[in-house]
Structure formats: C-alpha cells, structure tokens
C-alpha cells in the first residue's frame, strides 16, 4: 500500500535539481529558486563572470549539503552521489553496496528527505543573517507604535512587492506627519521576504538654512555619494558614481529610501533624476512636496490623524512618559489636545512630553486655533514652551544641533563640540530624546543623533538667530 506521508514541497525541487546535475542550464524548477542562498550564490557567480552561473550555484549548494548529509547518513549520501552525479544505475549501486534494489531506493528516498531538511535549515539561517545584515544598516525606528496608517502601509507594501511599475513612490505630508516613520515601517515589514537584494536608506542634507534649496544639484550629488558608500565596494574610486549605481539598480532589485526632502526645488529635481533608476528596483521618497501628475511618481499622502487614532497616540505616548493620569484621561479631557494640534503626530508627542513639566491647561492656552499659518504658529509655541522647560545643559546641546549634518553626529563628535563629559552628555541626550527633541539615527553599529527639520527651523529662527540666507 503506498505511503500516505506528505512530501515536503521543497523535496520535489531538490529531487529535480539532483536529476539535472549534468544539464547545462535546465528548466526553472530544477534550479532551487525557492532557496535564497541559491539566488545569492547565483548572483555572486554572475558578478565573478562564471560561464554557467545558475547551474553552478545549484550544484555548489547541493554539494555542500551532500557533505553535511554524509555526516548523518554516509550510505545515503553515497547513493545520491553515485546515482545523480556519477549517473550509475540503481542496480549497479545495489551490487557495489551489497544491497537489494528496493533497499537502495528506500535509502535514496530517505536521503533526499534528509538532504531537503539540511537545505531548508541552511537557507533559514542564511535568510536570518541576510535580514539582520540589512536591518543593521537601517536607522533605528523613531517610534514604538504607529497609529492611523495601517491602510497606507498595506497599500505601500503592495506597491513595493509588485515587480512592476510604479518604480518611484513619494510619501508626502506636512512636517511632523510621520512620513519617515511610515517609510521605516514599510521597509521593516518587507524585510523578512528578502524581496530586495539590498536596501539603502539616505537622508537629504540641507545645504541652506532657508526652506528652499540653494542647489538641487548639490543635494543630488550628496545623495549619490551616500548611495555609493552603502552600495558600492569600498575600493570603488569614481568622481561621479551615479552611472555605477544605476547599473546595479537595473540589474537586481534594490529598495532605495531618500528621506527628509524638504524644498520643492530639491524634490522636483530628484524626481527627474531618480525616475530612471527604477525597474526592477524601487525608490521611495519622503517629502512635503506632492509630485506633479505627469512625473509618473506614485503619491501616498499622509493626512492628520482621525480623532480615535490621535487619542490612542496621546495615551500611548503618555504611558511611555510615565504620565498615567493623562494616559487614562477621558476623551473629553484629551480632545483639546487633538483640536489644537490638528492630529499632527509630532505635535501630539511634543505636547504630551511637555505635560511632564507643565500643567496641560497652561500648555494648551497659547496654542493657536484658526489663526494665520496655524501649523507654523502652533509649532513655534510648542517649541518655545519646551525650550523654557529644558535644563541649561540641554539648551546648550540643542543650540549646537543645527550645525550637525542631517545624517546626525556620533557621540564622540557631540562630546567634542559640546565640551561635555560623557556622563553629562548622555544625561542630556536622554532628556532631549524623552522630550521628542532629539532623534537617534545611523545604524545599530553606528549610532548618530540629529534633530527634526521643524526643530532646526525653530532653533534657527527663534534661538540662534541665523539669517534666512545663511549657508
């Protein structure tokens, strides 16, 4: 009676790959495409100029797995090598091993089953390491939970996973609306699929202290340099690496995130420059500027949070800040916060952080409702209240932060410019981060600290007093 045991889906691919060992290229289902490790080995061989990279990649991975199989089942590994690699018949193998044909067939089936388990385990470990490698290159998440953007994230991930246009995506919204957080969440959601060979995250540097770019070309060159540092080999020496980046992005699917584009001039220029990079790669941009319809850029606009989500964010942030009374307050008590902030996520977080040191009625008293330029005036008042409640050391460090590159400064760099002892500096960093005035950037292994563009604008115009056209 035939066995009712269910065959592992990968086992059929493994059997077909073994049978195709001597083929030049073979059909797609003989190339172990479900295994990420095989795809990565194939690409490595392509880069090295191997004449038959697909078959060589499969055979190398199979050979390594057969060596591991031999440690568990020496006879089974020998049967697979003799039958598939050396193309000996089952009868000849049975005679050489002093076994019956049926016995050889049973040992072969068992060996393929074990070989499949080895390949699956190896691929799981490889996939885990690849995810970790990419994740370590990302900036640390600036949020612990997102509210009101689930539908946006689902749409965004569908666009990213679809191996077809649109190739260029723009996440747009007002300052503080959560554009960077949404982009980060989308990247982390797609990471486990290992859909992209590499993911690069760059931040647009500000080359002018005004809201308008002094040179879109300079911004583009800086982004190209950041991409080259992340994507190209360390010994690549070219004055303008854009053509090498383009070639890489055209050959294999990458995901590029360009974060923090502020000026309209920079954004429109970058739309035109980056549009040619897509396919099969995807480029995601966060910006305040909505793309014109004719650019072919896919727009995803972030609106103010609905009341329920805004209230949930307030309670969540209050809980993180240890404000239990505020976290448990009624909707009627919290509604004025939503009303004066317009449901802007950053503004909500700043108001909650202020509640650690000021009574809520006093915080809300001066926030604008229905005034000219309400968003700008609201942030100005929130930041002034925050500034007045900071320690002197925190004020000193915050005044320095507009001089820091958009990518952020390392701890030792902040220590050098602030002249603070490391323990004091760490205390100040924790104070500013808890008040949502300082952001952790860089990667897990290269932590940097920076400030939101809105925070920088406040410091420049209200505290430091630099002229608008300063460079």
mmCIF file of C-alpha atoms in Angstrom, residues 7-8 10-19 62 65-66 69 73 76-77 79-81 83-84 104-120:
data_model
loop_
_atom_site.group_PDB
_atom_site.id
_atom_site.type_symbol
_atom_site.label_atom_id
_atom_site.label_comp_id
_atom_site.label_asym_id
_atom_site.label_seq_id
_atom_site.Cartn_x
_atom_site.Cartn_y
_atom_site.Cartn_z
ATOM 1 C CA UNK A 7 6.070 15.061 0.644
ATOM 2 C CA UNK A 8 7.713 18.387 1.567
ATOM 3 C CA UNK A 10 10.911 21.652 -1.412
ATOM 4 C CA UNK A 11 11.735 17.939 -1.663
ATOM 5 C CA UNK A 12 10.372 17.784 -5.211
ATOM 6 C CA UNK A 13 12.605 20.701 -6.226
ATOM 7 C CA UNK A 14 15.612 19.009 -4.629
ATOM 8 C CA UNK A 15 14.933 15.765 -6.495
ATOM 9 C CA UNK A 16 14.597 17.609 -9.804
ATOM 10 C CA UNK A 17 17.786 19.584 -9.135
ATOM 11 C CA UNK A 18 19.727 16.371 -8.456
ATOM 12 C CA UNK A 19 18.419 14.815 -11.663
ATOM 13 C CA UNK A 62 23.816 20.696 -3.329
ATOM 14 C CA UNK A 65 24.543 19.857 1.599
ATOM 15 C CA UNK A 66 25.642 16.371 0.494
ATOM 16 C CA UNK A 69 24.370 14.622 4.763
ATOM 17 C CA UNK A 73 23.945 9.189 6.621
ATOM 18 C CA UNK A 76 22.564 7.699 1.753
ATOM 19 C CA UNK A 77 24.938 10.454 0.619
ATOM 20 C CA UNK A 79 23.852 6.591 -3.101
ATOM 21 C CA UNK A 80 22.819 10.135 -4.153
ATOM 22 C CA UNK A 81 26.284 10.962 -5.473
ATOM 23 C CA UNK A 83 23.112 7.863 -8.871
ATOM 24 C CA UNK A 84 22.776 11.556 -9.740
ATOM 25 C CA UNK A 104 18.693 1.241 -2.346
ATOM 26 C CA UNK A 105 15.528 3.020 -3.476
ATOM 27 C CA UNK A 106 14.302 3.313 0.115
ATOM 28 C CA UNK A 107 17.676 4.665 1.278
ATOM 29 C CA UNK A 108 17.658 7.129 -1.633
ATOM 30 C CA UNK A 109 14.201 8.474 -0.748
ATOM 31 C CA UNK A 110 15.224 8.853 2.884
ATOM 32 C CA UNK A 111 18.478 10.556 1.867
ATOM 33 C CA UNK A 112 16.638 13.094 -0.333
ATOM 34 C CA UNK A 113 14.271 13.791 2.573
ATOM 35 C CA UNK A 114 17.200 14.442 4.928
ATOM 36 C CA UNK A 115 19.030 16.467 2.276
ATOM 37 C CA UNK A 116 15.945 18.667 1.927
ATOM 38 C CA UNK A 117 15.867 19.246 5.674
ATOM 39 C CA UNK A 118 19.538 20.256 5.589
ATOM 40 C CA UNK A 119 18.975 22.669 2.703
ATOM 41 C CA UNK A 120 15.930 24.186 4.376
#
